[in-house]
Tab-separated table of C-alpha atoms in Angstrom:
chain	number	residue	atom	x	y	z
A	1	MET	CA	2.590	-21.793	17.800
A	2	ALA	CA	1.170	-18.516	19.133
A	3	ASN	CA	-2.523	-18.074	19.471
A	4	LEU	CA	-2.455	-14.700	17.735
A	5	LYS	CA	-4.835	-13.306	14.979
A	6	TYR	CA	-3.362	-12.866	11.613
A	7	LYS	CA	-3.089	-9.224	10.603
A	8	ARG	CA	-5.444	-9.601	7.771
A	9	GLY	CA	-8.566	-11.376	9.044
A	10	ALA	CA	-9.412	-13.536	6.045
A	11	SER	CA	-7.178	-16.709	6.576
A	12	MET	CA	-8.653	-19.810	5.028
A	13	PHE	CA	-7.413	-23.186	3.798
A	14	THR	CA	-9.344	-23.412	0.542
A	15	ALA	CA	-9.545	-21.266	-2.403
A	16	GLN	CA	-10.312	-21.616	-6.346
A	17	ASP	CA	-7.545	-21.694	-8.847
A	18	GLU	CA	-7.734	-19.837	-12.192
A	19	ASN	CA	-9.868	-22.986	-13.472
A	20	GLY	CA	-12.351	-22.740	-10.838
A	21	GLN	CA	-11.098	-25.890	-9.221
A	22	SER	CA	-11.303	-25.976	-5.371
A	23	ILE	CA	-7.802	-26.017	-3.762
A	24	THR	CA	-6.956	-26.858	-0.141
A	25	VAL	CA	-3.615	-26.016	1.092
A	26	THR	CA	-2.021	-28.545	3.367
A	27	GLU	CA	1.536	-29.356	4.723
A	28	THR	CA	1.952	-32.026	2.148
A	29	ASN	CA	0.987	-29.879	-0.956
A	30	ARG	CA	2.273	-26.442	0.043
A	31	HIS	CA	5.338	-26.616	-2.087
A	32	LEU	CA	3.377	-27.999	-5.130
A	33	LEU	CA	0.964	-25.143	-4.865
A	34	LYS	CA	3.604	-22.546	-4.708
A	35	ASN	CA	4.831	-23.558	-8.165
A	36	ALA	CA	1.307	-24.633	-9.587
A	37	SER	CA	-0.644	-21.455	-9.913
A	38	LYS	CA	-0.144	-17.728	-9.359
A	39	PHE	CA	-3.750	-16.839	-9.070
A	40	TYR	CA	-6.212	-18.060	-6.455
A	41	MET	CA	-9.797	-16.555	-5.623
A	42	CYS	CA	-11.977	-16.658	-2.549
A	43	HIS	CA	-15.060	-19.009	-2.837
A	44	CYS	CA	-17.135	-16.441	-1.135
A	45	CYS	CA	-16.352	-13.086	-2.694
A	46	GLN	CA	-14.400	-14.136	-5.923
A	47	GLU	CA	-11.663	-11.630	-4.961
A	48	GLU	CA	-8.022	-12.695	-5.482
A	49	VAL	CA	-6.283	-14.285	-2.341
A	50	ILE	CA	-2.782	-14.722	-1.587
A	51	LEU	CA	-1.045	-18.092	-0.768
A	52	LYS	CA	0.778	-17.503	2.419
A	53	ASN	CA	3.255	-20.255	2.356
A	54	GLY	CA	6.131	-19.502	4.783
A	55	GLU	CA	7.979	-21.898	7.065
A	56	ILE	CA	6.630	-20.376	10.439
A	57	LYS	CA	2.712	-20.158	10.262
A	58	ILE	CA	0.354	-22.750	8.953
A	59	PRO	CA	0.036	-22.513	5.114
A	60	HIS	CA	-3.154	-20.697	4.163
A	61	PHE	CA	-4.914	-18.359	1.845
A	62	ALA	CA	-5.388	-14.597	2.739
A	63	HIS	CA	-7.233	-11.805	1.301
A	64	LYS	CA	-5.215	-8.783	0.179
A	65	LYS	CA	-5.478	-5.771	2.339
A	66	GLY	CA	-8.501	-3.683	1.747
A	67	GLY	CA	-10.747	-6.622	0.723
A	68	LYS	CA	-14.429	-6.529	1.519
A	69	CYS	CA	-15.342	-10.155	1.825
A	70	GLN	CA	-18.297	-10.542	4.120
A	71	ALA	CA	-17.671	-14.255	4.877
A	72	ALA	CA	-14.052	-13.827	5.789
A	73	SER	CA	-14.353	-10.692	7.888
A	74	GLU	CA	-13.351	-12.476	11.067
A	75	GLY	CA	-9.686	-13.312	11.973
A	76	GLU	CA	-8.943	-16.909	12.728
A	77	THR	CA	-6.366	-17.745	15.233
A	78	SER	CA	-3.705	-20.466	14.823
A	79	ARG	CA	-5.699	-22.339	17.306
A	80	HIS	CA	-8.722	-22.266	15.141
A	81	LEU	CA	-7.082	-23.162	11.980
A	82	ASN	CA	-5.479	-26.039	13.699
A	83	ALA	CA	-8.648	-27.174	15.086
A	84	LYS	CA	-10.295	-27.283	11.853
A	85	LYS	CA	-7.402	-29.256	10.455
A	86	LEU	CA	-7.689	-31.764	13.125
A	87	LEU	CA	-11.468	-32.091	12.897
A	88	LEU	CA	-11.075	-32.614	9.245
A	89	GLY	CA	-8.618	-35.344	9.581
A	90	TRP	CA	-10.542	-37.154	12.232
A	91	LEU	CA	-13.798	-37.071	10.238
A	92	LYS	CA	-12.103	-38.356	7.226
A	93	TYR	CA	-10.315	-41.129	9.217
A	94	GLN	CA	-13.864	-42.149	10.355
A	95	ASN	CA	-14.896	-42.243	6.615
A	96	PHE	CA	-17.268	-39.395	6.603
A	97	GLN	CA	-17.572	-37.351	3.385
A	98	VAL	CA	-16.394	-33.812	4.602
A	99	GLU	CA	-15.529	-30.608	3.053
A	100	LEU	CA	-13.421	-27.919	4.774
A	101	GLU	CA	-14.669	-24.290	4.600
A	102	HIS	CA	-17.767	-24.866	2.349
A	103	TYR	CA	-19.422	-21.671	1.222
A	104	PHE	CA	-23.294	-21.500	0.953
A	105	PRO	CA	-24.136	-18.628	-1.491
A	106	VAL	CA	-27.743	-18.414	-0.622
A	107	ILE	CA	-27.055	-17.410	3.046
A	108	LYS	CA	-23.658	-15.879	2.373
A	109	ARG	CA	-21.904	-18.064	5.083
A	110	GLN	CA	-18.892	-20.294	5.085
A	111	ALA	CA	-19.083	-23.399	7.342
A	112	ASP	CA	-15.750	-24.552	9.021
A	113	LEU	CA	-16.837	-28.046	7.997
A	114	PHE	CA	-19.586	-29.581	5.899
A	115	VAL	CA	-20.209	-33.257	6.651
A	116	GLU	CA	-22.225	-35.813	4.615
A	117	ASN	CA	-23.922	-33.045	2.630
A	118	ASN	CA	-26.264	-32.101	5.456
A	119	ILE	CA	-24.239	-31.317	8.753
A	120	VAL	CA	-22.526	-28.227	9.363
A	121	ILE	CA	-19.743	-28.024	12.179
A	122	GLU	CA	-18.739	-24.584	13.462
A	123	TYR	CA	-15.667	-24.508	15.701
A	124	GLN	CA	-15.746	-21.458	17.819
A	125	CYS	CA	-12.831	-20.761	20.159
A	126	SER	CA	-13.285	-17.087	20.812
A	127	THR	CA	-16.089	-15.115	22.366
A	128	ILE	CA	-19.155	-14.564	20.090
A	129	PRO	CA	-22.371	-12.895	20.830
A	130	ILE	CA	-25.284	-15.378	21.343
A	131	SER	CA	-27.252	-13.390	18.801
A	132	GLN	CA	-24.579	-14.215	16.005
A	133	MET	CA	-24.809	-17.814	16.905
A	134	ILE	CA	-28.519	-17.870	16.759
A	135	GLU	CA	-28.532	-16.087	13.299
A	136	ARG	CA	-25.934	-18.434	11.982
A	137	THR	CA	-27.789	-21.468	13.287
A	138	GLU	CA	-31.130	-20.044	11.785
A	139	ASN	CA	-29.343	-19.508	8.414
A	140	TYR	CA	-28.078	-23.201	8.273
A	141	LEU	CA	-31.627	-24.461	9.270
A	142	SER	CA	-33.320	-22.584	6.664
A	143	LEU	CA	-31.384	-24.717	4.205
A	144	GLY	CA	-32.365	-27.983	5.859
A	145	LEU	CA	-28.943	-28.481	7.434
A	146	LYS	CA	-28.071	-29.648	10.916
A	147	PRO	CA	-25.649	-27.257	12.633
A	148	TYR	CA	-23.482	-28.222	15.460
A	149	TRP	CA	-21.211	-25.898	17.293
A	150	ILE	CA	-18.034	-26.860	19.162
A	151	LEU	CA	-17.448	-24.089	21.705
A	152	GLY	CA	-14.144	-23.839	23.670
A	153	GLN	CA	-11.734	-21.377	25.026
A	154	LYS	CA	-8.251	-21.981	26.553
C-alpha cells in the first residue's frame, strides 16, 4: 500500500451513526456498514462524514470537502492508519481496554488510542514541531492522563 496522504485530510476509523452510536469500520464489518446506515457523523465536530469503502485503500470515514473539523485537520497516511489498527489489535490481544480515536471535547483533541481510561497513545510517523508535541502532551496531562508517543519514520 502506498504511503500517500489522502486527498481530504480527515481520515478516521470511527464515527457516529444516526443514533449516536460509535461505529468503527474494519475489514470484517465494512460490507455490513455499507448497507446499515447512510449517515455518519464525526465525533469531534459533528459534521457528516462519508464511509470510504472501496477495495483498494483501507476502509475509513472521511470528511466532505470544505469541512472545518479542527481535530481532523491533519492527513493520515496509510502507514499511520495501519499502525493504529495494529496497535489496537495488539493491545486488545493483551486484554487491555482500548478505544480507537477517542475524542476529548474539553481539550478538543482526538487521541489515536485511549487505553484503560487513563493512557493516551499517539502514533506519529511524520515530522511534527516539538511545540505541537509539548502542547498536546500538556493538554492530556491537564486531564490527568498519561500520554505516550510512538515516534517513527521510514
